[in-house]
XYZ file of C-alpha atoms in Angstrom:
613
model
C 0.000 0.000 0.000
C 1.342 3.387 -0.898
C 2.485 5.573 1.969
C 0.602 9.233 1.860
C 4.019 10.939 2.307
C 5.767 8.462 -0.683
C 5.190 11.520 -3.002
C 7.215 9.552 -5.725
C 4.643 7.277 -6.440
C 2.448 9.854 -7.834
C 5.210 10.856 -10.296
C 3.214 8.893 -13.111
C -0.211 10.604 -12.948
C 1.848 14.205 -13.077
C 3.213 12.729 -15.942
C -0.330 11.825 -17.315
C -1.142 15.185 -16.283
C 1.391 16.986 -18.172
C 1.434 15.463 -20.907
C -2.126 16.282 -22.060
C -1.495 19.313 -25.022
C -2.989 22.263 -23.258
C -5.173 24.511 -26.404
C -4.884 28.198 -26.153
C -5.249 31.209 -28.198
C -7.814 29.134 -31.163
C -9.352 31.673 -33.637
C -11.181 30.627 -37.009
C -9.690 31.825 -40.658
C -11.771 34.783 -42.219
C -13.262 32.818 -44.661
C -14.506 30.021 -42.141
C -12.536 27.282 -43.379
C -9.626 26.716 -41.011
C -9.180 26.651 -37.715
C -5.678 27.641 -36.023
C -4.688 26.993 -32.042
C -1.723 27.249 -30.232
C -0.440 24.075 -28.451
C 1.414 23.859 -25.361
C 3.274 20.630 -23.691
C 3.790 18.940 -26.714
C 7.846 20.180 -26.246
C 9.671 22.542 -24.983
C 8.126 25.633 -26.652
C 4.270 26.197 -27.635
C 3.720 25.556 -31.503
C 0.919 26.534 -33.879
C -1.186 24.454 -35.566
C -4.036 23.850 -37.779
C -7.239 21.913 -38.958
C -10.159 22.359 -40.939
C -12.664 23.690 -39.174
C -15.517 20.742 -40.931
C -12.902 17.921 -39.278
C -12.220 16.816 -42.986
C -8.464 16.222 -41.992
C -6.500 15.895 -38.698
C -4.387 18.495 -37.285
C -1.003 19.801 -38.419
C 1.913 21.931 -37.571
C 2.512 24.974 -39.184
C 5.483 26.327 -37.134
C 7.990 24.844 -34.516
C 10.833 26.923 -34.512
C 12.081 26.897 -31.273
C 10.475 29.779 -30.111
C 7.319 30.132 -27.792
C 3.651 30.576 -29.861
C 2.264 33.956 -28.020
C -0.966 34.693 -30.060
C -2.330 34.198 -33.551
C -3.922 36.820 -35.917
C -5.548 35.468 -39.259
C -4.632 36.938 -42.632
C -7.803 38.728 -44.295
C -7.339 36.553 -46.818
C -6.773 33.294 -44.641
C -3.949 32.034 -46.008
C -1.748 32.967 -43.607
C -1.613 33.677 -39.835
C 1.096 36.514 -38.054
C 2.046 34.845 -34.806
C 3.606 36.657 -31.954
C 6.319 35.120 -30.799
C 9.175 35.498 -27.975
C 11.825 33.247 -26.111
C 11.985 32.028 -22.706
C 9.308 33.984 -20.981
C 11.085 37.427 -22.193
C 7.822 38.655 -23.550
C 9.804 40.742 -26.236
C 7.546 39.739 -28.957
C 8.648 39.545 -33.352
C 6.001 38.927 -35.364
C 6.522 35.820 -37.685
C 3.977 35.696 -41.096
C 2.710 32.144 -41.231
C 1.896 30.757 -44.570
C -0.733 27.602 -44.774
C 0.419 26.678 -48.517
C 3.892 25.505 -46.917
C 5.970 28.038 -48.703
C 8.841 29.216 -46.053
C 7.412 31.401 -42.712
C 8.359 35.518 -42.918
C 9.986 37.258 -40.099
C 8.608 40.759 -39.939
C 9.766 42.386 -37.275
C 13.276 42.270 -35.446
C 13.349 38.597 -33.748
C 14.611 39.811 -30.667
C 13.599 43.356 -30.055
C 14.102 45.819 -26.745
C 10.892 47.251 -26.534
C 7.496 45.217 -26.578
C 4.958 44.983 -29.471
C 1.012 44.528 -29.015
C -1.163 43.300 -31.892
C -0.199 42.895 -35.565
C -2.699 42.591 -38.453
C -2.192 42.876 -41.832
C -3.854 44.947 -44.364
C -5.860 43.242 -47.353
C -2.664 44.307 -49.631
C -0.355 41.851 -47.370
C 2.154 44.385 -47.225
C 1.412 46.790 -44.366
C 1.146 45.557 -40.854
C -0.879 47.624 -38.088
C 0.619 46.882 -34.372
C 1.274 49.027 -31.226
C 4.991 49.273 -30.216
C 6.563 51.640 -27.570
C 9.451 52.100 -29.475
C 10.848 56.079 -30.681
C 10.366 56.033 -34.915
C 13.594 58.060 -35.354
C 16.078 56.912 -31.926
C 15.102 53.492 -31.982
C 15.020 52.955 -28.466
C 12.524 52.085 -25.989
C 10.357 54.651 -24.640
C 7.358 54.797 -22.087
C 4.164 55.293 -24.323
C 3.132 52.468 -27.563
C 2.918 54.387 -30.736
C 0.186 52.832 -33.168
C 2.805 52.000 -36.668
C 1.910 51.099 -40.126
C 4.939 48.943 -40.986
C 5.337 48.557 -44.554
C 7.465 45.168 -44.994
C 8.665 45.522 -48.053
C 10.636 48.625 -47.606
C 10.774 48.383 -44.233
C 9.577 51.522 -43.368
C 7.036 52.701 -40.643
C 5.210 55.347 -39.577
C 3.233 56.922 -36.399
C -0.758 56.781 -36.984
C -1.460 57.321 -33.167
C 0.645 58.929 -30.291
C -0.658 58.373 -26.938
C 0.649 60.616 -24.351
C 1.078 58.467 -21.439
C 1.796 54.179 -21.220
C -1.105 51.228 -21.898
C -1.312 48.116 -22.631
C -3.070 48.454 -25.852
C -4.324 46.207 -29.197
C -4.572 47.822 -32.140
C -7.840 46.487 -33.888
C -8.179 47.427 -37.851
C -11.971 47.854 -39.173
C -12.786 45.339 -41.744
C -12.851 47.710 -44.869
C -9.042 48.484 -43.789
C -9.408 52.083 -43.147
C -9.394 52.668 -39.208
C -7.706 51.643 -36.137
C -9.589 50.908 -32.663
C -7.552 51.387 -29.821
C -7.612 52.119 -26.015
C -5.753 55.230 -24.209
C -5.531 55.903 -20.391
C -3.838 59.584 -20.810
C -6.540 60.833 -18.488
C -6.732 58.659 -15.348
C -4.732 55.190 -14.488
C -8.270 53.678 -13.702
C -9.993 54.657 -16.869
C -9.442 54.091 -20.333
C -11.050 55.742 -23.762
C -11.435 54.528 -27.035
C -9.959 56.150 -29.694
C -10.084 55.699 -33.489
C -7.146 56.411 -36.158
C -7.156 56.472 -39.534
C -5.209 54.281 -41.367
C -3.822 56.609 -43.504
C -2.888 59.188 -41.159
C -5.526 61.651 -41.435
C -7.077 61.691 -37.840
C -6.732 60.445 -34.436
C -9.391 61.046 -32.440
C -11.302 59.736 -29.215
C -14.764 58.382 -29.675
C -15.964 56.796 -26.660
C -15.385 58.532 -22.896
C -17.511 56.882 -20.472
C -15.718 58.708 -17.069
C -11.916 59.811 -16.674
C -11.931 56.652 -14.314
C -13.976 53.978 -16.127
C -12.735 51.603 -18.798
C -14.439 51.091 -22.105
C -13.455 48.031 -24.566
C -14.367 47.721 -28.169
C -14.539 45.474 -31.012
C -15.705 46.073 -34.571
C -19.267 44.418 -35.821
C -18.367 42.225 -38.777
C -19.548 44.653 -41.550
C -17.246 47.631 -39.954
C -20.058 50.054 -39.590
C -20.561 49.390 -35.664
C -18.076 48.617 -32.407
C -19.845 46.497 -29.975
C -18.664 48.214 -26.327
C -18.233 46.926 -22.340
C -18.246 50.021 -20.819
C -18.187 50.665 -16.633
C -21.120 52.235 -14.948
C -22.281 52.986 -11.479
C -22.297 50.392 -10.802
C -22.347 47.905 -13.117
C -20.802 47.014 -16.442
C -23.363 48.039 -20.212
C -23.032 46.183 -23.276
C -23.571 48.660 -26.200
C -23.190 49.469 -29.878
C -21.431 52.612 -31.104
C -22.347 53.612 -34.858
C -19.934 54.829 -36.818
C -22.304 56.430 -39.298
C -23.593 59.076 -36.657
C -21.452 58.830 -33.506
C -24.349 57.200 -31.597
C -24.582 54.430 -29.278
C -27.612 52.080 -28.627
C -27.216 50.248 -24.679
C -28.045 46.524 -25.300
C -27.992 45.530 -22.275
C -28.139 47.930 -19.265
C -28.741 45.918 -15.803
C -27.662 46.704 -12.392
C -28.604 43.405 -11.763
C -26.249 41.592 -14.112
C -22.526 40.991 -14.423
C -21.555 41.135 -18.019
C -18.235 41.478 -18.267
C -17.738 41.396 -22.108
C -19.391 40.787 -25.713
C -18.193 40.343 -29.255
C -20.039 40.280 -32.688
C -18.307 36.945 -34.436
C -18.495 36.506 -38.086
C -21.425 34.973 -40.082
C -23.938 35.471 -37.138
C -26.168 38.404 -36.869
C -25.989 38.548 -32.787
C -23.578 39.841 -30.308
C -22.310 37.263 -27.842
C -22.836 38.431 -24.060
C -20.445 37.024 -21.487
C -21.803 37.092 -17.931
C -20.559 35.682 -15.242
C -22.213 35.029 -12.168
C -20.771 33.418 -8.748
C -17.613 32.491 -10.915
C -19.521 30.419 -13.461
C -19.669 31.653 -17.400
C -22.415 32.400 -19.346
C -23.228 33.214 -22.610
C -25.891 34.341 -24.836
C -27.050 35.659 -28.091
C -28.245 38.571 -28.610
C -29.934 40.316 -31.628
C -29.058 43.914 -31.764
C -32.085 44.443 -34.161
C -35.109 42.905 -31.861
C -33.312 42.699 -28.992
C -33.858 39.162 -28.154
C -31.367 37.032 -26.165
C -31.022 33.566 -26.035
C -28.792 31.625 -23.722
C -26.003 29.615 -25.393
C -25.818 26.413 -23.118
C -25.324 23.398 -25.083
C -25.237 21.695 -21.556
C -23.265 20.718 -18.950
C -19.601 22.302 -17.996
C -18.945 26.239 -19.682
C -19.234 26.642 -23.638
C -17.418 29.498 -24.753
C -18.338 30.357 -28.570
C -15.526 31.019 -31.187
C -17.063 31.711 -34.133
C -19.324 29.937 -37.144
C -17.711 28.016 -39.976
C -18.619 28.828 -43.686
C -20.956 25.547 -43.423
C -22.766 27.080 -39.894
C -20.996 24.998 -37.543
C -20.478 26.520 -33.804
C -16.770 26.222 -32.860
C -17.050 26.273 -29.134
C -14.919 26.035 -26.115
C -15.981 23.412 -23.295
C -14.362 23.036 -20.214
C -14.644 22.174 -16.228
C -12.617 20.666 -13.495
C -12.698 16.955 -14.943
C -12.458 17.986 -18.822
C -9.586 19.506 -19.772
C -10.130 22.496 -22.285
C -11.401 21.534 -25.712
C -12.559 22.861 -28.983
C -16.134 21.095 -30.190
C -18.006 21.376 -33.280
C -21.810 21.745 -32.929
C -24.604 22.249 -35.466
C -26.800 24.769 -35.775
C -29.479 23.897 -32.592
C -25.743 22.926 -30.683
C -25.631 19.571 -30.848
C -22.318 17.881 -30.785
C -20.687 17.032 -33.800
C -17.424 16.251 -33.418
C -14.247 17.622 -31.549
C -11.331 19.221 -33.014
C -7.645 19.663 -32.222
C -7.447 16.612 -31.370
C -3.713 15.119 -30.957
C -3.598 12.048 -32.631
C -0.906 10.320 -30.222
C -1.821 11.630 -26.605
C -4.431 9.891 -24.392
C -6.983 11.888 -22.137
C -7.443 11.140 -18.443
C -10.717 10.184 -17.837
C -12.984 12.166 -15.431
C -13.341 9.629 -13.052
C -10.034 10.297 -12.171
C -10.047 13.980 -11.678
C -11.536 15.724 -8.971
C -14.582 17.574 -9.185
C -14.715 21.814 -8.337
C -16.960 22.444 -5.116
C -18.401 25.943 -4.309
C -17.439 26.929 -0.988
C -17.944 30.047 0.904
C -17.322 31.594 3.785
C -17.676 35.425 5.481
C -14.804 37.938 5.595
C -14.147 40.081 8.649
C -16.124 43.291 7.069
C -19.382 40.379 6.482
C -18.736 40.158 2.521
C -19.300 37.075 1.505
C -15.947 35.648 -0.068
C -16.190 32.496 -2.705
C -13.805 30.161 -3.630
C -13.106 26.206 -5.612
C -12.623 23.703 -3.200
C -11.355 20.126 -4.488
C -10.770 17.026 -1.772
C -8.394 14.835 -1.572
C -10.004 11.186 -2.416
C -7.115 9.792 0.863
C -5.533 10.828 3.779
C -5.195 14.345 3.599
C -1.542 15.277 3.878
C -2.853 19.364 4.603
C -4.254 22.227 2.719
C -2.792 24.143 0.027
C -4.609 27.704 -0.784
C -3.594 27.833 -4.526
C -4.129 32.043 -5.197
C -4.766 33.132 -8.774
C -2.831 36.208 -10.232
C -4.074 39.509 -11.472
C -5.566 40.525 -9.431
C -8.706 41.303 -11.992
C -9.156 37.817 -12.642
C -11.013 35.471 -10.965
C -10.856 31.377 -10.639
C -12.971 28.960 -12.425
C -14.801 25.597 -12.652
C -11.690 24.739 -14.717
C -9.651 21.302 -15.139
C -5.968 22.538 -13.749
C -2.606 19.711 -13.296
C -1.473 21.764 -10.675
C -4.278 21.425 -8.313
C -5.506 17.550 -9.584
C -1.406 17.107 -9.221
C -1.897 18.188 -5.241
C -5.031 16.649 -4.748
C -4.085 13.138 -5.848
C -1.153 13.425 -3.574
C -3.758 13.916 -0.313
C -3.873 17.474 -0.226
C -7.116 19.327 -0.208
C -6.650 22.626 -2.150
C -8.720 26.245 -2.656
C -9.062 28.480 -4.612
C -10.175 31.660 -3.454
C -11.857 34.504 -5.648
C -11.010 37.550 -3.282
C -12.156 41.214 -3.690
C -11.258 42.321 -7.086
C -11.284 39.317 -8.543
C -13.763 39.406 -11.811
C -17.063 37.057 -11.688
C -19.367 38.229 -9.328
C -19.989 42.799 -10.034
C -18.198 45.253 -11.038
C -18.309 46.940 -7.073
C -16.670 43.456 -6.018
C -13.528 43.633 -8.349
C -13.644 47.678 -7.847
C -13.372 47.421 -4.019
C -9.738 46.315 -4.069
C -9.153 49.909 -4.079
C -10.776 51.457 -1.600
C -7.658 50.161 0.464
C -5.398 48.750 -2.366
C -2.998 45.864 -2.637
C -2.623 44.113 0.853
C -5.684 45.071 2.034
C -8.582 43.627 2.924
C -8.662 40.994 -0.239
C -5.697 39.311 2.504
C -8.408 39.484 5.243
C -10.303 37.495 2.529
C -7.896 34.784 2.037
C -7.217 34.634 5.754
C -10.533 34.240 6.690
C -11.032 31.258 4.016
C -8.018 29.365 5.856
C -9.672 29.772 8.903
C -13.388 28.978 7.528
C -11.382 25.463 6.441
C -9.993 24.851 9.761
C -13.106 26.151 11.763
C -14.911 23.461 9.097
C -12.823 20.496 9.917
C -11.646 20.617 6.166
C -8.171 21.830 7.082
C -6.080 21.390 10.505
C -4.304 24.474 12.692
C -0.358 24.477 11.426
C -1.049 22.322 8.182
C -1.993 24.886 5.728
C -0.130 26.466 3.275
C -0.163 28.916 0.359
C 1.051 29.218 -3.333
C 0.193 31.729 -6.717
C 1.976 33.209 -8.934
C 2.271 37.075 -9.641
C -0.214 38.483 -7.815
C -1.031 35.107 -6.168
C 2.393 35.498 -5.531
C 2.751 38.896 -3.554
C -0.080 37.465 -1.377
C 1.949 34.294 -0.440
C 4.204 36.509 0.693
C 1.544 39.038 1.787
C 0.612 35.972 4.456
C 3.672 34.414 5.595
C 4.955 37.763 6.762
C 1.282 38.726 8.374
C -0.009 35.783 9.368
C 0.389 33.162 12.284
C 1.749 29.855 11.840
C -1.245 28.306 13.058
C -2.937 30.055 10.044
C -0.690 30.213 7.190
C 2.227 27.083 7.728
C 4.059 28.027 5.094
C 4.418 29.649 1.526
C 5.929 29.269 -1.599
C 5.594 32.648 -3.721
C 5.835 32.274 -7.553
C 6.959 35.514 -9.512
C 5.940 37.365 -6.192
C 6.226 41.369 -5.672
C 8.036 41.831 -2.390
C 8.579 45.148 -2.651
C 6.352 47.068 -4.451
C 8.558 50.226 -5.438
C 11.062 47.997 -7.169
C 8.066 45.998 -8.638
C 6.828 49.906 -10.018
C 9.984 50.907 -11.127
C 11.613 47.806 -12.707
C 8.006 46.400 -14.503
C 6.857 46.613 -18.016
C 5.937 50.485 -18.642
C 2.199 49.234 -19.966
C 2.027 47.619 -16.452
C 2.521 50.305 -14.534
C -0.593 52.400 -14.419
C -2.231 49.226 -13.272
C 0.021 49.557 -10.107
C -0.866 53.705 -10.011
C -4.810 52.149 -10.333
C -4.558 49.856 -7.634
C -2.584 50.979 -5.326
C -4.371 55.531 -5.466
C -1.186 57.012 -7.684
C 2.982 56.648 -7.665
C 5.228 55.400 -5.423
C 5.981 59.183 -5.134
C 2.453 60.184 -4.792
C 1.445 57.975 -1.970
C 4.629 56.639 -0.421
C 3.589 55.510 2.229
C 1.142 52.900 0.731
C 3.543 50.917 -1.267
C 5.783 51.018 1.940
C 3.427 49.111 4.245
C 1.737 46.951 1.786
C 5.516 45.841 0.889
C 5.870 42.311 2.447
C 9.823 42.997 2.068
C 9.788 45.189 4.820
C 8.356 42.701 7.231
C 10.214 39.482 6.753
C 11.487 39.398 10.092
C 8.108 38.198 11.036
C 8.254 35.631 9.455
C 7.895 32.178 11.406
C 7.127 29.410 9.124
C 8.633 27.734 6.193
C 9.457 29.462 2.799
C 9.959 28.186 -1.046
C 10.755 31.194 -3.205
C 10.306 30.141 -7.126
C 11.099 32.857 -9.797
C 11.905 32.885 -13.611
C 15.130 34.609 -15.146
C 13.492 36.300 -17.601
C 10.255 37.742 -15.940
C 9.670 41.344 -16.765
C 6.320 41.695 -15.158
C 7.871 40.500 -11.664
C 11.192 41.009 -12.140
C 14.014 39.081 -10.538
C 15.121 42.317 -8.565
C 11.779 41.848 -6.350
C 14.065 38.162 -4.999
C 17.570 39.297 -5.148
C 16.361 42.564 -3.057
C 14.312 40.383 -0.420
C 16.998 37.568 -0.034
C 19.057 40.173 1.412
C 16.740 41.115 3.973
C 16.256 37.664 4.434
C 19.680 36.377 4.993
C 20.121 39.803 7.279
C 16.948 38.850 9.315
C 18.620 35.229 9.471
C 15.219 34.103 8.480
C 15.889 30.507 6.834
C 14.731 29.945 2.542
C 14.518 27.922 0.170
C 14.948 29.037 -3.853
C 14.245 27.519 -6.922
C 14.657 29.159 -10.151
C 14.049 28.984 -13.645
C 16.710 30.049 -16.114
C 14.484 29.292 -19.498
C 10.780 30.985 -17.828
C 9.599 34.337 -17.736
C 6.346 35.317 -15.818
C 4.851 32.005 -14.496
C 6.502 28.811 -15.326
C 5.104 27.282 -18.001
C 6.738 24.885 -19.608
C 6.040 21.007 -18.887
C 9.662 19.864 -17.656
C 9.531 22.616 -15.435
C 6.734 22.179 -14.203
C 7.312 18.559 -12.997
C 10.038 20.026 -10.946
C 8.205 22.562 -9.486
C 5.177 20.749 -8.655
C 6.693 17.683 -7.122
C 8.982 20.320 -5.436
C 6.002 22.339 -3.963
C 4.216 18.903 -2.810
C 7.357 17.631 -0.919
C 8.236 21.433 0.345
C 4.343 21.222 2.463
C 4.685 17.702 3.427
C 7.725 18.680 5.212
C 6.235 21.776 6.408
C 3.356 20.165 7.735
C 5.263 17.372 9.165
C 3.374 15.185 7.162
């Protein structure tokens, strides 16, 4: 009989785990006929491949070049795909031209670049490319702000359609007819954004859509070109609406204080607008006619179905996905009824559900009386203690969604939760806006806190054998809790691309990242000093009294290495015992599968020694 604590003999199912291809990034050609995905875990970098989107033929590789698959963008003419690209995490993207007849792949932008590129579609005329790039046109170098280019690849030349004053993480979106550029600016407030449109040849630039200095509106173009469908913040919820370009006008769809929808998209060869809403963590989506205004849910049935567009015979390309299925891309007719699954590899096995762990709701109360939510999965044997697995972001939020990590921990006897905090996404727009009203390492840690305790108090978990991992922002609040909270609470941590200090996470991050920082946190290091002082877990490891893993990746430049090298030494001057593992080949989040073994197995063994168990 296997021993809980013989961790090794669960080496073969995270093997079986990790070897399942994970799909990403799947869009359909223009012309309906293709479908394109990026793969992951089938080597050592992601690769793109292909299928037709009827399941005439099986899949195929287009590109495996040694380089990681970022993102796809289809070709109006769909016979080829520009894929972002970028090496070891770095996130210093070159844009590679993809071509589906086999003739030889185009590089058309500098393979390894200093300064980071967003986007990248190409005109009808294949010869000028449209991305955002904060780049000088006449130095060369790296500045703060992305400029909006029109690259012309054959002569190599470029020029400045857009100049926003101030840094964003923006993606340039070109109208259908080729003549304008959608795009997002946050010149006016870190916590709002505006949409602006460009012309493509240079003959305006101009904002269109202002919905508050300090709300966000998104935008995508209507297949025809004449409309952009919008999710724009209220007071206090989130409106789905449709901007004409004809008169300047826009008609709310949907307007609800009682609904969360958090986003919507009008997909090709349908005549409604897809609604995303998402309510207690859970997906759903509908279609709605602009025209009558009807909406219909789109629930083909059990797990969440996440539409991707029609095929040029009708089909429904659809995402489908929960805790025992692993992400996949089905085919269903025209009243949604399965008809076959794509992107399929032809050589890996699946794991069947029986032998995955379900996703339970589970809530408890936070010390203000909010009620906090979160995905709890048991272990099936002797539980070994209780990891609280924290998702990143921190606008994000955790779903009823098959992940290794967690199945990994489970099968080993761990029980393991997930909690959606305050400002995660899923449940309103006040619940992921009132992060701020006391900003990172506030009460969102009360929120975590109180779900370790809600486990103990429920006989789920036990006092001293509970620990805590995430990356990024799951990561600062690892280290948020091992320097804030007691043993008996919080056993011990292991922070993954973690900000420790949050100065030297403002001033050494991506410049697009930083307003998010200046959102979350009320302004500047300089502005509200203070703030990013006590909220800056470096500053209190001395507190610290149970055990620590530290995991990073070389190459992050979201959470850079400085945020370890800087705490270490406070660390090793606080004689306050460590571990480290790093990862010379990984960026932000380690993501590929041989490293993931390590760190995984590593993590399991680091709280079964923790927990003396």
């Amino acid at each position: 009989m296997t021993k809980p604590h013989d961790l090794a003999a669960f080496d073969p199912f995270l093997g079986q785990l990790l070897n399942l291809p994970t799909i990403y990034s799947a869009g359909l050609s223009p012309d309906g006929t293709q479908l394109a995905w990026i793969w992951a875990k089938l080597g050592p970098t992601t690769q793109l491949w292909l299928q037709p989107s009827d399941g005439s033929a099986p899949p195929r590789c287009l590109i495996d070049d040694g380089r990681d698959c970022d993102y796809l963008i289809w070709g109006r003419d769909s016979r080829s795909i520009i894929v972002g690209q970028s090496s070891g995490g770095d996130e210093r993207t070159s844009l590679l031209q993809v071509f589906l007849d086999g003739q030889p792949p185009r590089r058309l932008t500098p393979e390894e670049p200093d300064y980071y590129i967003h986007g990248g579609q190409l005109l009808a005329d294949n010869r000028h490319l449209i991305y955002a790039a904060n780049v000088d046109p006449d130095s060369g170098a790296e500045i703060e702000p992305a400029l909006i280019y029109v690259h012309d690849i054959e002569t190599d030349t470029k020029r400045v359609i857009a100049r926003p004053a101030k840094a964003a993480f923006m993606w340039p979106l070109v109208s259908p007819d080729d003549t304008h550029v959608l795009y997002e600016r946050k010149d006016l407030d870190p916590a709002g954004c505006q949409l602006w449109l460009a012309a493509v040849d240079g003959s305006f630039d101009r904002e269109i859509v202002n919905v508050g200095d300090n709300a966000k509106v998104d935008g995508a173009w209507s297949p025809d070109g004449q409309h952009i469908v919008l999710a724009a913040e209220g007071k206090p919820h989130r409106r789905i609406g449709l901007y004409h370009l004809k008169d300047g006008k826009i008609d709310w769809l949907v307007d609800d204080p009682a609904r969360n929808v958090e986003d919507a998209v009008w997909l090709r060869r349908t005549s409604h607008v897809v609604i995303e809403e998402v309510r207690a963590a859970r997906t759903h989506m509908s279609l709605l006619d602009p025209a009558t205004r009807l909406e219909t849910p789109f629930n083909p049935g059990g797990g969440t179905y996440d539409p991707i567009g029609r095929t040029a015979g009708g089909d429904w390309v659809t995402w489908h996905y929960d805790a025992q299925t692993p992400a996949r891309l089905l085919r269903l007719d025209k009243t949604y009824r399965v008809e076959g699954a794509l992107a399929e590899h032809p050589t890996r096995s699946t794991i069947p559900a029986a032998n995955l762990v379900p996703a339970t709701d589970y809530r408890w109360t936070s010390v203000d009386g909010i009620e906090i939510q979160g995905w709890l999965y048991r272990a099936k044997q002797t539980v070994l203690g209780t990891i609280l697995l924290v998702h990143g972001g921190p606008t994000h939020h955790d779903e009823d969604e098959f992940d290794p990590e967690i199945q990994y921990y489970v099968a080993c006897g761990f029980n393991v939760l997930t909690p959606n905090y305050r400002g995660s996404t899923g449940f309103s727009l006040a619940f992921e806006e009132s992060i701020k009203v006391e900003g990172w390492g506030g009460l969102e840690q009360e929120d975590i806190r109180t779900g370790a305790e809600a486990l103990i108090r429920d006989g789920i978990a036990a006092k001293g054998q509970v620990g805590i991992t995430g990356t990024s922002y799951g990561g600062y609040s690892s280290w948020w809790a091992i320097t804030h909270f007691p043993v008996e609470t919080i056993a011990a941590a292991a922070p993954i691309c973690g900000m420790t200090d949050l100065v030297v996470d403002y001033e050494t991050t991506r410049p697009d990242l930083r307003p998010y920082s200046e959102e979350m946190m009320g302004g500047a290091p300089t502005q509200v000093p203070g703030r990013y002082r006590e909220r800056s877990p470096i500053h209190f490891v001395g507190d610290i009294k149970g055990r620590l893993l530290i995991v990073q990746g070389d190459n992050d430049p979201n959470v850079t290495p400085q945020n370890v090298t800087d705490v270490i030494t406070r660390l090793k001057a606080a004689n306050i015992a460590f571990e480290l593992l790093t990862f010379a080949d990984e960026g932000h989040g380690i993501g590929r599968p041989e490293n993931q073994r390590v760190l995984y197995r590593r993590i399991a063994e680091f709280f079964g020694q923790a927990f003396g168990t």
